Coordinates of C-alpha atoms in Angstrom, one line a residue:
X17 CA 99.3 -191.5 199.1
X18 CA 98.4 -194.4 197.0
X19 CA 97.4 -192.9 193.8
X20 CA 95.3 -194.5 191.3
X21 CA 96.9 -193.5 188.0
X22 CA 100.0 -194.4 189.2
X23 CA 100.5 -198.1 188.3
X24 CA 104.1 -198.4 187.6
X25 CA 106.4 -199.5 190.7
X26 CA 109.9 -199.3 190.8
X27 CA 112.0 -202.1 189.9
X28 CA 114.7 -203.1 192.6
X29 CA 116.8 -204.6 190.0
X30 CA 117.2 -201.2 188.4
X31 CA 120.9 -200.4 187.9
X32 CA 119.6 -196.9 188.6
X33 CA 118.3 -197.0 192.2
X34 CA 119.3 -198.9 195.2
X35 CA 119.0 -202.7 195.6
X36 CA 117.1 -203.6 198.3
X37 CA 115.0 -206.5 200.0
X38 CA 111.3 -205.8 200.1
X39 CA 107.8 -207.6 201.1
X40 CA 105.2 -207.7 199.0
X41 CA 103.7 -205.1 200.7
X42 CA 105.9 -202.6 201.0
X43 CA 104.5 -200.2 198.0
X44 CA 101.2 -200.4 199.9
X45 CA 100.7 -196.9 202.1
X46 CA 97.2 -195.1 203.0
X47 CA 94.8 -194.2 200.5
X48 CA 95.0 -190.8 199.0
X49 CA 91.7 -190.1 200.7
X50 CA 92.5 -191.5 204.3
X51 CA 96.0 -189.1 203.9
X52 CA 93.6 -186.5 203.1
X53 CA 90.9 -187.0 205.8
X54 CA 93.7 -187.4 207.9
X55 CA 95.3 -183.7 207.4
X56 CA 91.9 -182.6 207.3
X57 CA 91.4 -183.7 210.7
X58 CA 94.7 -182.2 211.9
X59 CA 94.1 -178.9 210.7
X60 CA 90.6 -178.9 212.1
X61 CA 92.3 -179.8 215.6
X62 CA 94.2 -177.1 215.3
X63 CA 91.7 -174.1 214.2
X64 CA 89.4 -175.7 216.9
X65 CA 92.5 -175.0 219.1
X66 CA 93.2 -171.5 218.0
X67 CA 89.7 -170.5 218.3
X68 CA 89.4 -171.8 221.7
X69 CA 92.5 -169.6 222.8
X70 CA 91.2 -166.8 221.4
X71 CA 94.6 -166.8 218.5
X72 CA 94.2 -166.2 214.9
X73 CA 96.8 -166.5 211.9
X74 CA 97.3 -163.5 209.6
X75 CA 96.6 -164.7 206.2
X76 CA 98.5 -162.0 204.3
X77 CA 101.5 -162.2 206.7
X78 CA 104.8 -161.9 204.2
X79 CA 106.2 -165.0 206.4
X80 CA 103.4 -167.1 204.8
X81 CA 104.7 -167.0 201.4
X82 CA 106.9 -169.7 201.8
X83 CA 104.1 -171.7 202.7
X84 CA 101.4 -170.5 199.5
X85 CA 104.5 -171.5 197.3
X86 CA 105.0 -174.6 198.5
X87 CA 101.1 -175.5 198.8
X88 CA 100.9 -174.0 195.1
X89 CA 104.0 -175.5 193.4
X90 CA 103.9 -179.3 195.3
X91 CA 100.7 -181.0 193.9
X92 CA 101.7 -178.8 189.9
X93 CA 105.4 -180.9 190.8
X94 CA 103.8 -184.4 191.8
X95 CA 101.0 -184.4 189.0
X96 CA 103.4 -183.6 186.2
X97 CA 106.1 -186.2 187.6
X98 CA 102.8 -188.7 187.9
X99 CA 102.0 -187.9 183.8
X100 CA 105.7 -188.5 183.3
X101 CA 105.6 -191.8 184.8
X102 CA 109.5 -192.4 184.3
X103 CA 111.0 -193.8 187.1
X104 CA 112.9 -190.5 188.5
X105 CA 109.8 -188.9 188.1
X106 CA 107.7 -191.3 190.0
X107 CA 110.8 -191.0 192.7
X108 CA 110.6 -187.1 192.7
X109 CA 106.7 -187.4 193.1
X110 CA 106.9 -189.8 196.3
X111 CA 109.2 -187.0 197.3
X112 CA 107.2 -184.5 197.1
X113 CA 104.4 -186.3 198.8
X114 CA 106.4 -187.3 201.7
X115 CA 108.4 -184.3 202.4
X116 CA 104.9 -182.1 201.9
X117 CA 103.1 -183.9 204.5
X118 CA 105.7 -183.8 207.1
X119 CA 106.5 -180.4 206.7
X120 CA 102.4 -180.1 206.9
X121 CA 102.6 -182.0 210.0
X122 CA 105.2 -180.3 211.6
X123 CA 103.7 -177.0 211.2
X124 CA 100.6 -177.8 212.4
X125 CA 102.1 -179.8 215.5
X126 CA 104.4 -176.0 216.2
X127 CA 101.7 -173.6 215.3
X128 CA 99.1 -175.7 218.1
X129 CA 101.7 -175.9 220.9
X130 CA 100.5 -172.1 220.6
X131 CA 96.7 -172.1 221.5
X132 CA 97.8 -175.6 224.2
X133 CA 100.1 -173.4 225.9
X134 CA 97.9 -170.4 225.8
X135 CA 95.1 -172.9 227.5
X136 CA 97.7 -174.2 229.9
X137 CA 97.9 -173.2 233.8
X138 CA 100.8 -173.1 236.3
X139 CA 104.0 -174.6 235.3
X140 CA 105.4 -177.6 236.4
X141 CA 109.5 -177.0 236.2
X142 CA 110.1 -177.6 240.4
X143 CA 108.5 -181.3 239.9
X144 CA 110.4 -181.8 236.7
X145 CA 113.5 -180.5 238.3
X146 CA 112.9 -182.5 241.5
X147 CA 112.7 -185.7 238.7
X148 CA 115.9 -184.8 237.5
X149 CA 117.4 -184.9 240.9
X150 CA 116.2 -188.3 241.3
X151 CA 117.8 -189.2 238.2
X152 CA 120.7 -187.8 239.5
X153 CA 120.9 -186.0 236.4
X154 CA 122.7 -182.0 237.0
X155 CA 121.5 -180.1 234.4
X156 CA 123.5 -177.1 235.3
X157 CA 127.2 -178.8 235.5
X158 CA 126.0 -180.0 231.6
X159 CA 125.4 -176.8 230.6
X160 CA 128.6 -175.1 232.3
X161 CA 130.4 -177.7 230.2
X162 CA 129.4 -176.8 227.0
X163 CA 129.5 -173.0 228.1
X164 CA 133.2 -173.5 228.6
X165 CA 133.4 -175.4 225.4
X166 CA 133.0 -173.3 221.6
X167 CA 133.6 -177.2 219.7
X168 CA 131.3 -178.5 221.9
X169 CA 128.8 -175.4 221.2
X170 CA 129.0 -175.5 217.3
X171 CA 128.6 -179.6 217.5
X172 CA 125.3 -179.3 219.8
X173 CA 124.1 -176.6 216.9
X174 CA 124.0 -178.7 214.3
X175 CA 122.8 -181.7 216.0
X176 CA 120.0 -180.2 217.5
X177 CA 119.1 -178.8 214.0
X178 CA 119.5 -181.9 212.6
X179 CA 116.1 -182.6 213.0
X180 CA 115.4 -181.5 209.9
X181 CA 117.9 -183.2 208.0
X182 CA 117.2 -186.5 209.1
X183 CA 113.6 -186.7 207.9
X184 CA 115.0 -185.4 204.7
X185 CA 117.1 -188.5 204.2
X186 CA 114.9 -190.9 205.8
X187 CA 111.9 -189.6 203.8
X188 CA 114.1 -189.5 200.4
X189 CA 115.5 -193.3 200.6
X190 CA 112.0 -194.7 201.4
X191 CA 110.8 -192.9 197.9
X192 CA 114.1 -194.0 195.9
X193 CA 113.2 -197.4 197.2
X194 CA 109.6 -197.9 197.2
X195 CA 108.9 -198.3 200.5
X196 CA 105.8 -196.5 200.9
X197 CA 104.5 -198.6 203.6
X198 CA 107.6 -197.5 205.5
X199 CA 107.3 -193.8 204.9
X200 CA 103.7 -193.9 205.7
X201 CA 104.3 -195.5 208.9
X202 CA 107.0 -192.8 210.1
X203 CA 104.9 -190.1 208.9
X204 CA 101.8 -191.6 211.0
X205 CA 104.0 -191.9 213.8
X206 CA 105.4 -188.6 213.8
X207 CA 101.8 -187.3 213.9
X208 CA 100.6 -189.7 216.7
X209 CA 103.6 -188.3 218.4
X210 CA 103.1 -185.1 218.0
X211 CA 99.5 -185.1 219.0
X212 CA 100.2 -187.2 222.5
X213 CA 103.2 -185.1 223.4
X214 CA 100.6 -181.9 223.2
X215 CA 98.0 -183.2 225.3
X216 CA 100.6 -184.2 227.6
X217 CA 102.3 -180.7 227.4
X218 CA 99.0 -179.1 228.2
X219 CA 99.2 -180.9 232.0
X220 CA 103.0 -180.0 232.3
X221 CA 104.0 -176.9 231.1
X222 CA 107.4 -175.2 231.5
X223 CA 109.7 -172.9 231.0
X224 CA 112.7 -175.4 230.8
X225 CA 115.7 -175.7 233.0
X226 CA 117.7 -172.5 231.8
X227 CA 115.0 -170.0 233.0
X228 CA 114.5 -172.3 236.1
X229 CA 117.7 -172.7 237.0
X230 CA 120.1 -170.5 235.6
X231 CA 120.5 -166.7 237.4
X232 CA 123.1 -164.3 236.6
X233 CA 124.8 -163.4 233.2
X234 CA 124.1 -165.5 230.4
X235 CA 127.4 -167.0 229.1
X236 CA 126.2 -169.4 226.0
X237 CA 122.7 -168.8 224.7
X238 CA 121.1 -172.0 223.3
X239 CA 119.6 -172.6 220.3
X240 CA 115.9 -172.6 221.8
X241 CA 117.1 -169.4 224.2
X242 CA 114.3 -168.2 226.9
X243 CA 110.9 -168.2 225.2
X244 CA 108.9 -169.8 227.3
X245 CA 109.0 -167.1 229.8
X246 CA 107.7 -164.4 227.8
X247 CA 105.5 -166.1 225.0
X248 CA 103.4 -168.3 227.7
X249 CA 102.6 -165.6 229.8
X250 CA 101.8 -163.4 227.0
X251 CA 99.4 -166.3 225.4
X252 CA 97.4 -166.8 228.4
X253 CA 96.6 -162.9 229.2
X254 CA 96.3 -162.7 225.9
X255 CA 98.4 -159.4 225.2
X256 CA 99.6 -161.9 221.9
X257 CA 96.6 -163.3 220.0
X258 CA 98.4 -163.3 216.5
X259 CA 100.5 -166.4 215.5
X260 CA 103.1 -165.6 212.6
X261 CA 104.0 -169.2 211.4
X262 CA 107.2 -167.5 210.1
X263 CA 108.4 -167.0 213.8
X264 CA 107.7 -169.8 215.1
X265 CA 109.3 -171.0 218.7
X266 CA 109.2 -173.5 220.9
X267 CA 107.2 -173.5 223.8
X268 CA 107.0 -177.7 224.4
X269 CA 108.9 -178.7 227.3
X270 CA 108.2 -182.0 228.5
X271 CA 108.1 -184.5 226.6
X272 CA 110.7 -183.1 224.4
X273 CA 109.9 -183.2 221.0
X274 CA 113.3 -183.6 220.0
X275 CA 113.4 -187.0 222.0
X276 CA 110.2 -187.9 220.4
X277 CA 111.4 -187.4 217.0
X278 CA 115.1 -188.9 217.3
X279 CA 113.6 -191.7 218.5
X280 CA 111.3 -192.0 215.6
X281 CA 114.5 -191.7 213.5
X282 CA 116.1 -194.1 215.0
X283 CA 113.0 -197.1 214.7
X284 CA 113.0 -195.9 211.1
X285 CA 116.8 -195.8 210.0
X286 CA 116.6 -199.6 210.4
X287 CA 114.5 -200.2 207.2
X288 CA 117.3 -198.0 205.0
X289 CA 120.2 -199.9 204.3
X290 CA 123.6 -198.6 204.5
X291 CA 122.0 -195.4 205.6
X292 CA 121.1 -197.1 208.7
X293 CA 124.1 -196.6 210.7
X294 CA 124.3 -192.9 209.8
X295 CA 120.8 -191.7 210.7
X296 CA 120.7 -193.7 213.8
X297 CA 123.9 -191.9 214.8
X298 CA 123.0 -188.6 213.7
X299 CA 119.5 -189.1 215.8
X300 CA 121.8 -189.9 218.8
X301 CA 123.9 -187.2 218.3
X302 CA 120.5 -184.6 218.7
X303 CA 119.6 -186.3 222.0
X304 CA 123.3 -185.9 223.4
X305 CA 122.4 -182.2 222.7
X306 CA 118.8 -181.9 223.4
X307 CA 119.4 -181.0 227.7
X308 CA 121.2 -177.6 226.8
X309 CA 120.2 -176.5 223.0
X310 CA 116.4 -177.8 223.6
X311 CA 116.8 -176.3 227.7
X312 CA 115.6 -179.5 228.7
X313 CA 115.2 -181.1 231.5
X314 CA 116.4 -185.1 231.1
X315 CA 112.6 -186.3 232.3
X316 CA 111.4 -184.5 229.4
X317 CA 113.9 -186.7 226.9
X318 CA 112.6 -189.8 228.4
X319 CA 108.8 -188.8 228.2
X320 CA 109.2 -188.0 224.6
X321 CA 111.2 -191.1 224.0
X322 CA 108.2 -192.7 225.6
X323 CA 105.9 -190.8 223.4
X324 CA 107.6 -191.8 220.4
X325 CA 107.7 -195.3 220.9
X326 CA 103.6 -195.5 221.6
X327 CA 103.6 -194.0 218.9
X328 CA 105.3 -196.5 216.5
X329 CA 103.6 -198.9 217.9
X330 CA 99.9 -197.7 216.8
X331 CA 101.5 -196.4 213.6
X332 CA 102.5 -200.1 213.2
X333 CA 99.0 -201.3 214.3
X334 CA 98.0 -198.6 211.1
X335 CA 99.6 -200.2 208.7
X336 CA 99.2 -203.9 209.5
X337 CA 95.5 -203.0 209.4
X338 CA 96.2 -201.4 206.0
X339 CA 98.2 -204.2 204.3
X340 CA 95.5 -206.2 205.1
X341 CA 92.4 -204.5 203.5
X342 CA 94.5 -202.8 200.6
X343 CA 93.7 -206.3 198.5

């Protein structure tokens, strides 16, 4: 958020932070009141959502108190760092900002896959799977592979969970080098992304390729296991109309969200340096393992890569738009 007390930029030839070429425009993100309007309108989307389906969230759930601390202790963080006004703590508040409103995105994105899937009919895994044979793409032979395989197991973990961590960095070099037009962009994507792969989700619902597929003893349970069976079912007769947002799964097949958001990573990482090798690898690394720790079919990882990159490409259209009415 561009904030109006905050005057002071960061110097790129500080000894204290990175050196790094910038345009003029590159401290120049959204407004404080279009980020606001903007989450506004996302968590609108989504209560319209839950009411529709019939699905409520406990307020006094423990699992939610993660989420009042973090509401409650963020803007006290960023307001004192603001006052401050040293350079750290203008770096911590960016910080704050950006990793707030994608975890704020995020949730929202998880928490209305919910009331979508719970409006959802049918399920489309035999046209998915009859893509993937197209493709010529045997989901089954992958996943015997890395049944087989323990390394190949605990590496597929912690790629697929990378999704996480690569935001993190991402999100944390753009503050330490003042590229708030950068950040905002990703973050805009992300959302675009997340919006477009739910209204395509609610025309293609699955359960993924394990449940379809698979028959007999489970050797390896993936990271995502067999939701989608039992949750999506249970949304739509509604025998579960209580959403705890501390037990959260995923229920988005096609387009994978993974997809989506490695390749999000990946446009990113090339504004950040020497980081940019590593968190385009990394990214790559979580779609290698997306087919069996997401139970994916491959269509779905191209879909989302699709997703993502009409996504970038209005988030781009954003912030041109922005740089050019910001003076």
């Amino acid at each position: 958020m561009t904030d109006p007390h905050r005057s002071t930029t960061l110097s790129a030839s500080s000894p204290v932070f990175p050196t790094l070429r910038v345009d003029a425009g590159s401290a120049v993100g959204f407004s404080a009141r279009q980020v606001r309007l903007g989450v506004l309108a996302a968590v609108a989307a989504c209560a319209a959502l839950l009411w529709r389906a019939g699905l409520r969230i406990d307020p006094f759930a423990r699992s939610n108190i993660a989420y009042y601390a973090i509401l409650a202790l963020g803007p006290l963080i960023r307001g004192w760092c603001l006052r401050d006004r040293r350079r750290w703590s203008l770096v911590l508040a960016d910080v704050v900002e950006y990793y707030s409103l994608f975890m704020a995105l995020a949730l929202i994105g998880a928490v209305s896959s919910y009331p979508v899937a719970a409006l959802s009919e049918g399920f489309a895994d035999a046209g998915l799977q009859r893509m993937d044979e197209l493709l010529q793409f045997d989901w089954l032979a992958w996943y015997r592979t890395v049944a087989a395989h323990r390394s190949l197991q605990l590496l597929g973990i912690a790629a697929y969970q990378s999704i996480f961590l690569t935001p993190a960095l991402l999100l944390g070099w753009f503050a330490l080098t003042g590229q708030r037009r950068q950040a905002h962009r990703f973050l805009a994507a992300f959302a675009i992304a997340a919006a477009l792969t739910l209204a395509i989700y609610s025309q293609m619902p699955a359960v993924g390729p394990f449940s379809y597929l698979w028959h007999g003893p489970i050797p390896y349970m993936p990271v995502s296991e067999l939701w989608q069976p039992d949750l999506i079912p249970a949304l739509r007769d509604h025998t579960l109309t209580t959403v705890d947002v501390g037990q959260l799964r995923g229920l988005v097949s096609a387009p994978s969200f993974h997809a989506a958001s490695a390749t999000l990573y990946i446009a990113a990482a090339q504004r950040c340096g020497p980081l940019r090798w590593w968190l385009t690898a990394i990214p790559c690394t979580m779609l290698v393992s997306t087919p069996v720790e997401g139970t994916h079919y491959l269509i779905d990882l191209i879909l989302g890569a699709g997703v993502a990159l009409v996504a970038w490409f209005f988030a781009s259209l954003l912030m041109r738009w922005r740089v050019r009415t910001a003076g």
